[in-house]
Coordinates of C-alpha atoms and ligand atoms in Angstrom, one line a residue:
A1 CA -26.4 18.8 -15.3
P2 CA -22.9 19.6 -14.1
A3 CA -22.0 23.3 -13.7
P4 CA -20.1 24.7 -16.7
R5 CA -16.4 25.0 -16.3
V6 CA -15.5 28.6 -15.4
D7 CA -11.8 28.1 -16.1
G8 CA -9.3 25.3 -16.6
V9 CA -7.1 26.4 -13.7
S10 CA -9.5 25.3 -10.9
D11 CA -9.2 21.7 -12.3
I12 CA -5.5 21.5 -11.5
I13 CA -4.9 19.4 -8.4
K14 CA -2.1 20.9 -6.2
V15 CA 0.1 18.2 -4.7
S16 CA 2.7 18.2 -2.0
V17 CA 4.9 15.2 -1.2
I18 CA 6.1 14.2 2.3
G19 CA 9.2 12.1 2.3
A20 CA 10.1 13.9 -1.0
S21 CA 13.9 13.1 -0.6
G22 CA 13.3 9.3 -0.3
R23 CA 13.4 6.6 -3.0
M24 CA 9.7 6.6 -3.4
G25 CA 9.0 10.3 -2.6
S26 CA 11.5 11.5 -5.3
T27 CA 10.0 9.2 -7.9
V28 CA 6.5 10.5 -7.0
C29 CA 7.7 14.2 -7.4
D30 CA 8.8 13.3 -10.9
A31 CA 5.6 11.5 -11.7
V32 CA 3.4 14.4 -10.4
D33 CA 5.5 16.9 -12.4
A34 CA 4.8 14.8 -15.6
A35 CA 1.1 14.1 -15.0
E36 CA -1.5 16.1 -16.7
G37 CA -3.8 18.0 -14.4
L38 CA -1.4 17.7 -11.4
E39 CA 0.9 20.4 -10.1
L40 CA 3.7 19.8 -7.6
V41 CA 3.6 22.7 -5.1
G42 CA 5.6 21.4 -2.1
R43 CA 8.3 18.9 -1.1
F44 CA 8.8 18.0 2.5
D45 CA 11.2 15.7 4.3
V46 CA 12.4 15.1 7.8
G47 CA 12.7 18.2 9.9
D48 CA 10.7 20.4 7.5
E49 CA 7.8 22.5 9.0
L50 CA 4.7 21.1 7.3
G51 CA 2.6 24.2 8.0
D52 CA -0.1 24.7 5.4
L53 CA 1.5 22.0 3.2
A54 CA 2.2 24.7 0.6
G55 CA -1.5 25.0 -0.2
A56 CA -1.8 21.5 -1.5
D57 CA -5.2 19.9 -2.2
V58 CA -3.7 16.4 -1.9
V59 CA -0.6 15.2 -0.1
V60 CA 1.3 12.0 -1.0
E61 CA 3.1 10.5 2.0
F62 CA 6.0 8.1 1.7
S63 CA 8.1 8.4 4.8
V64 CA 8.8 5.9 7.6
P65 CA 6.3 3.9 9.6
D66 CA 6.8 5.8 12.9
A67 CA 6.5 9.2 11.3
S68 CA 3.6 8.5 9.0
P69 CA 0.6 8.7 11.5
A70 CA 1.6 12.2 12.7
N71 CA 2.2 13.5 9.2
V72 CA -1.2 12.2 8.0
A73 CA -3.0 13.6 11.0
H74 CA -1.5 17.0 10.3
C75 CA -2.9 16.9 6.8
V76 CA -6.4 15.7 7.6
A77 CA -6.8 18.3 10.4
Q78 CA -6.6 20.9 7.6
G79 CA -9.0 19.0 5.3
V80 CA -6.2 18.1 2.9
H81 CA -6.7 14.6 1.3
V82 CA -3.8 12.2 1.7
V83 CA -2.5 9.3 -0.4
V84 CA -0.3 7.2 1.8
G85 CA 2.2 4.6 0.7
T86 CA 4.2 4.2 3.9
T87 CA 3.8 0.8 5.6
G88 CA 3.2 0.1 9.3
W89 CA -0.6 1.0 9.5
T90 CA -1.6 -1.5 12.2
E91 CA -5.3 -1.7 13.1
P92 CA -4.9 0.5 16.2
R93 CA -3.2 3.2 14.1
L94 CA -6.0 2.9 11.5
Q95 CA -8.6 3.3 14.2
T96 CA -6.9 6.5 15.5
L97 CA -6.8 7.8 12.0
R98 CA -10.5 7.0 11.4
N99 CA -11.3 9.1 14.5
Q100 CA -9.2 11.9 13.3
V101 CA -10.8 11.9 9.9
A102 CA -14.3 11.9 11.5
A103 CA -13.3 15.1 13.3
A104 CA -11.7 16.6 10.2
P105 CA -13.5 18.9 7.7
E106 CA -16.3 17.0 6.0
G107 CA -15.3 15.1 2.8
T108 CA -11.7 14.6 3.7
G109 CA -10.4 11.4 2.2
V110 CA -7.3 9.2 3.0
L111 CA -6.1 6.3 0.8
I112 CA -3.7 3.9 2.5
A113 CA -2.2 1.6 -0.1
P114 CA 0.4 -1.0 0.8
N115 CA 1.1 -1.4 -2.9
F116 CA 0.4 0.9 -5.8
A117 CA 1.5 -1.5 -8.6
I118 CA -1.5 -2.6 -10.6
G119 CA -0.1 -6.1 -11.1
A120 CA 0.5 -6.4 -7.3
I121 CA -3.1 -5.5 -6.6
L122 CA -4.3 -8.1 -9.2
M123 CA -1.9 -10.7 -7.5
M124 CA -3.7 -10.0 -4.2
T125 CA -7.1 -10.2 -5.8
F126 CA -6.3 -13.5 -7.5
A127 CA -4.7 -14.9 -4.3
E128 CA -7.9 -14.0 -2.4
Q129 CA -9.9 -15.9 -5.0
A130 CA -7.6 -19.0 -4.9
A131 CA -7.5 -19.1 -1.1
R132 CA -10.8 -20.9 -0.6
F133 CA -9.7 -23.8 -2.8
Y134 CA -6.4 -24.7 -1.1
E135 CA -5.7 -25.8 2.5
S136 CA -2.0 -25.2 2.0
V137 CA -0.6 -21.7 1.2
E138 CA 2.6 -19.8 1.9
V139 CA 3.8 -16.3 0.9
I140 CA 7.4 -15.4 -0.1
E141 CA 8.2 -11.7 -0.4
L142 CA 11.5 -10.6 -1.8
H143 CA 12.9 -7.0 -1.5
H144 CA 16.1 -4.9 -1.6
P145 CA 18.1 -5.1 1.6
R146 CA 17.5 -1.5 2.7
K147 CA 13.8 -2.1 3.2
V148 CA 13.1 -1.2 6.8
D149 CA 10.2 -3.6 7.6
A150 CA 9.6 -7.3 7.3
P151 CA 7.2 -8.8 6.4
S152 CA 6.3 -6.3 3.7
G153 CA 3.1 -4.4 3.8
T154 CA 2.0 -6.1 0.7
A155 CA 2.7 -9.6 2.2
A156 CA 0.8 -8.6 5.4
R157 CA -2.2 -7.4 3.3
T158 CA -2.1 -10.6 1.1
A159 CA -2.1 -12.7 4.2
D160 CA -4.9 -10.7 5.6
L161 CA -7.1 -11.2 2.5
I162 CA -6.2 -15.0 2.4
G163 CA -6.9 -15.4 6.1
A164 CA -10.3 -13.7 5.7
A165 CA -11.2 -15.9 2.6
R166 CA -10.1 -19.0 4.6
S167 CA -12.2 -18.3 7.6
E168 CA -15.2 -17.5 5.4
T169 CA -14.7 -21.0 3.8
G170 CA -14.2 -22.6 7.2
L171 CA -10.5 -23.3 6.6
G172 CA -8.4 -22.3 9.7
D173 CA -4.7 -21.7 10.1
V174 CA -2.6 -23.4 7.4
P175 CA -2.2 -26.9 8.9
D176 CA 1.1 -28.1 7.4
A177 CA 2.9 -24.8 8.4
T178 CA 2.2 -25.2 12.1
E179 CA 2.7 -28.9 12.5
H180 CA 6.5 -29.1 12.6
D181 CA 7.3 -25.5 13.5
P182 CA 6.6 -24.8 17.1
D183 CA 9.1 -21.9 17.3
G184 CA 8.0 -20.2 14.1
A185 CA 11.5 -20.8 12.7
R186 CA 10.1 -21.1 9.2
G187 CA 9.0 -17.5 9.1
A188 CA 6.4 -15.1 10.4
R189 CA 2.8 -16.1 10.4
V190 CA 0.3 -13.4 9.6
H191 CA -3.4 -14.3 10.1
G192 CA -2.2 -18.0 10.3
V193 CA -0.5 -17.7 6.9
P194 CA 3.3 -18.3 6.8
V195 CA 5.2 -15.4 5.3
H196 CA 8.9 -15.6 4.3
S197 CA 11.0 -12.5 3.8
V198 CA 14.0 -12.5 1.5
R199 CA 16.3 -9.4 1.4
L200 CA 18.8 -9.5 -1.5
R201 CA 20.8 -6.9 -3.4
G202 CA 19.4 -6.1 -6.9
L203 CA 15.8 -6.8 -6.0
V204 CA 13.1 -4.1 -5.9
A205 CA 9.8 -5.6 -4.8
H206 CA 8.6 -9.1 -5.6
Q207 CA 6.1 -11.6 -4.2
E208 CA 5.0 -15.1 -4.7
V209 CA 1.9 -16.7 -3.3
L210 CA 2.1 -20.5 -3.4
F211 CA -0.9 -22.7 -3.1
G212 CA -0.5 -26.5 -2.8
A213 CA -2.8 -29.5 -3.0
E214 CA -2.3 -33.2 -3.7
G215 CA -0.5 -33.5 -7.0
E216 CA -0.7 -29.8 -8.0
Q217 CA 0.7 -26.4 -7.2
L218 CA -0.4 -22.9 -8.1
T219 CA 2.1 -19.9 -8.0
I220 CA 0.9 -16.3 -8.4
R221 CA 3.9 -14.1 -8.8
H222 CA 4.4 -10.4 -9.2
D223 CA 7.7 -8.4 -9.8
S224 CA 8.3 -4.7 -9.6
F225 CA 11.6 -4.2 -11.4
D226 CA 11.5 -0.4 -11.0
R227 CA 9.8 2.1 -8.7
V228 CA 8.1 3.6 -11.8
S229 CA 5.7 0.6 -11.6
F230 CA 4.0 2.3 -8.6
M231 CA 3.4 5.7 -10.3
P232 CA 0.3 5.1 -12.3
G233 CA -1.4 3.8 -9.1
V234 CA -0.2 6.8 -7.1
V235 CA -1.4 9.3 -9.8
E236 CA -4.8 7.5 -9.9
G237 CA -5.0 7.7 -6.1
V238 CA -4.3 11.5 -6.2
R239 CA -6.9 12.0 -8.9
R240 CA -9.6 10.0 -7.1
V241 CA -9.0 10.5 -3.3
A242 CA -11.4 13.4 -3.1
E243 CA -14.3 11.2 -4.3
H244 CA -13.7 8.7 -1.4
P245 CA -14.3 10.5 1.9
G246 CA -13.1 8.7 5.0
V247 CA -10.3 6.1 5.3
T248 CA -9.9 3.6 2.4
V249 CA -7.3 0.8 2.7
G250 CA -6.2 -0.7 -0.6
L251 CA -6.1 0.9 -4.1
E252 CA -8.4 -2.0 -5.3
H253 CA -11.4 -0.1 -3.9
Y254 CA -10.7 2.7 -6.4
L255 CA -10.3 0.3 -9.3
G256 CA -13.6 -1.5 -9.0
L257 CA -11.9 -4.8 -7.9
Ligands
LIG1 P1 13.4 5.9 1.9 O1 14.1 5.6 3.1 O2 14.1 6.0 0.6 O3 12.6 7.3 2.1 C1 11.9 7.7 3.2 C2 12.0 9.3 3.3 O4 11.2 9.7 4.4 C3 13.5 9.8 3.5 O5 13.8 10.8 2.6 C4 13.4 10.3 5.0 O6 14.3 11.3 5.2 C5 11.9 10.7 5.1 N1 11.5 10.9 6.4 C6 11.9 10.2 7.6 N2 11.2 10.7 8.6 C7 10.4 11.7 8.2 C8 9.4 12.5 8.8 N3 9.2 12.5 10.1 N4 8.8 13.4 8.0 C9 9.0 13.5 6.7 N5 9.8 12.7 6.0 C10 10.5 11.8 6.8 O7 12.2 4.8 1.8 P2 11.3 4.4 0.6 O8 11.9 3.2 -0.1 O9 11.0 5.6 -0.3 O10 10.0 3.9 1.3 C11 9.2 4.7 2.1 C12 8.0 4.0 2.6 O11 7.2 3.5 1.5 C13 8.4 2.7 3.4 O12 7.4 2.5 4.4 C14 8.2 1.6 2.3 O13 7.9 0.3 2.8 C15 7.0 2.1 1.6 N6 6.8 1.7 0.2 C16 5.5 1.6 -0.2 C17 5.2 1.2 -1.6 C18 3.8 1.2 -2.0 O14 3.5 0.8 -3.2 N7 2.9 1.5 -1.2 C19 6.3 0.9 -2.4 C20 7.6 1.1 -2.0 C21 7.8 1.4 -0.7

């Protein structure tokens, strides 16, 4: 039987935010403030000494791709769990992080999630399911013009999942995409899947996955109209990260998908 609760206070999860002055970070601070059972204890941004992270149990990290690995390493070295939304986590960076977590206090958990919107996670899951049935597929991702990276982390992850499903089914690179595009002028290709990036004022975060076959087409589309769409996923990540030691990529693993 579980041990009886001694007091309610120990159940509060203390949270610090790195990148707290940014678009995502400031929205996360508000969401943590509003969430039951979470307490915002620290806000850090560029130039701040991270130190003991204001005594946080969990850190939420939304900064810039080149700063994120060092920030996350600083947290895990102290056994502080981290929920990471920053993009740019390439396989070599992930491997370095896995080694750092293996050397960290036992039980330390890191969640790296390219997208915290529940609908976007479902879009990726559905795209992965559809991938085995269509030879022809392309991804269009659309974002606000100040986004620093292209293609987006979500598009890269979607292409990753589609690519894996294709190779399991024996489908290789998307054939029509490569045939008349020797210079890659039609967009980036991630795991053999063409990805097109649109940057337009007024947009927040949007993505379409288009599947084509003779006489039919399937489009799976998700739109985040506001950054608040990411907050239930971030809060869920904060609540659960301690139950998932090691490095987990994708919030879907916390949601049973
Ligand atoms: P932003 O530019 O508004 O905010 C980034 C913040 O990080 C700024 O306040 C900046 O000063 C700070 N920063 C820079 N260097 C730092 C350092 N060394 N240490 C601490 N803080 C530092 O960007 P944003 O729109 O909030 O996006 C941040 C990241 O989150 C990007 O990588 C973006 O692609 C990603 N993102 C992820 C999701 C998701 O659901 N996972 C959603 C939106 C954006």
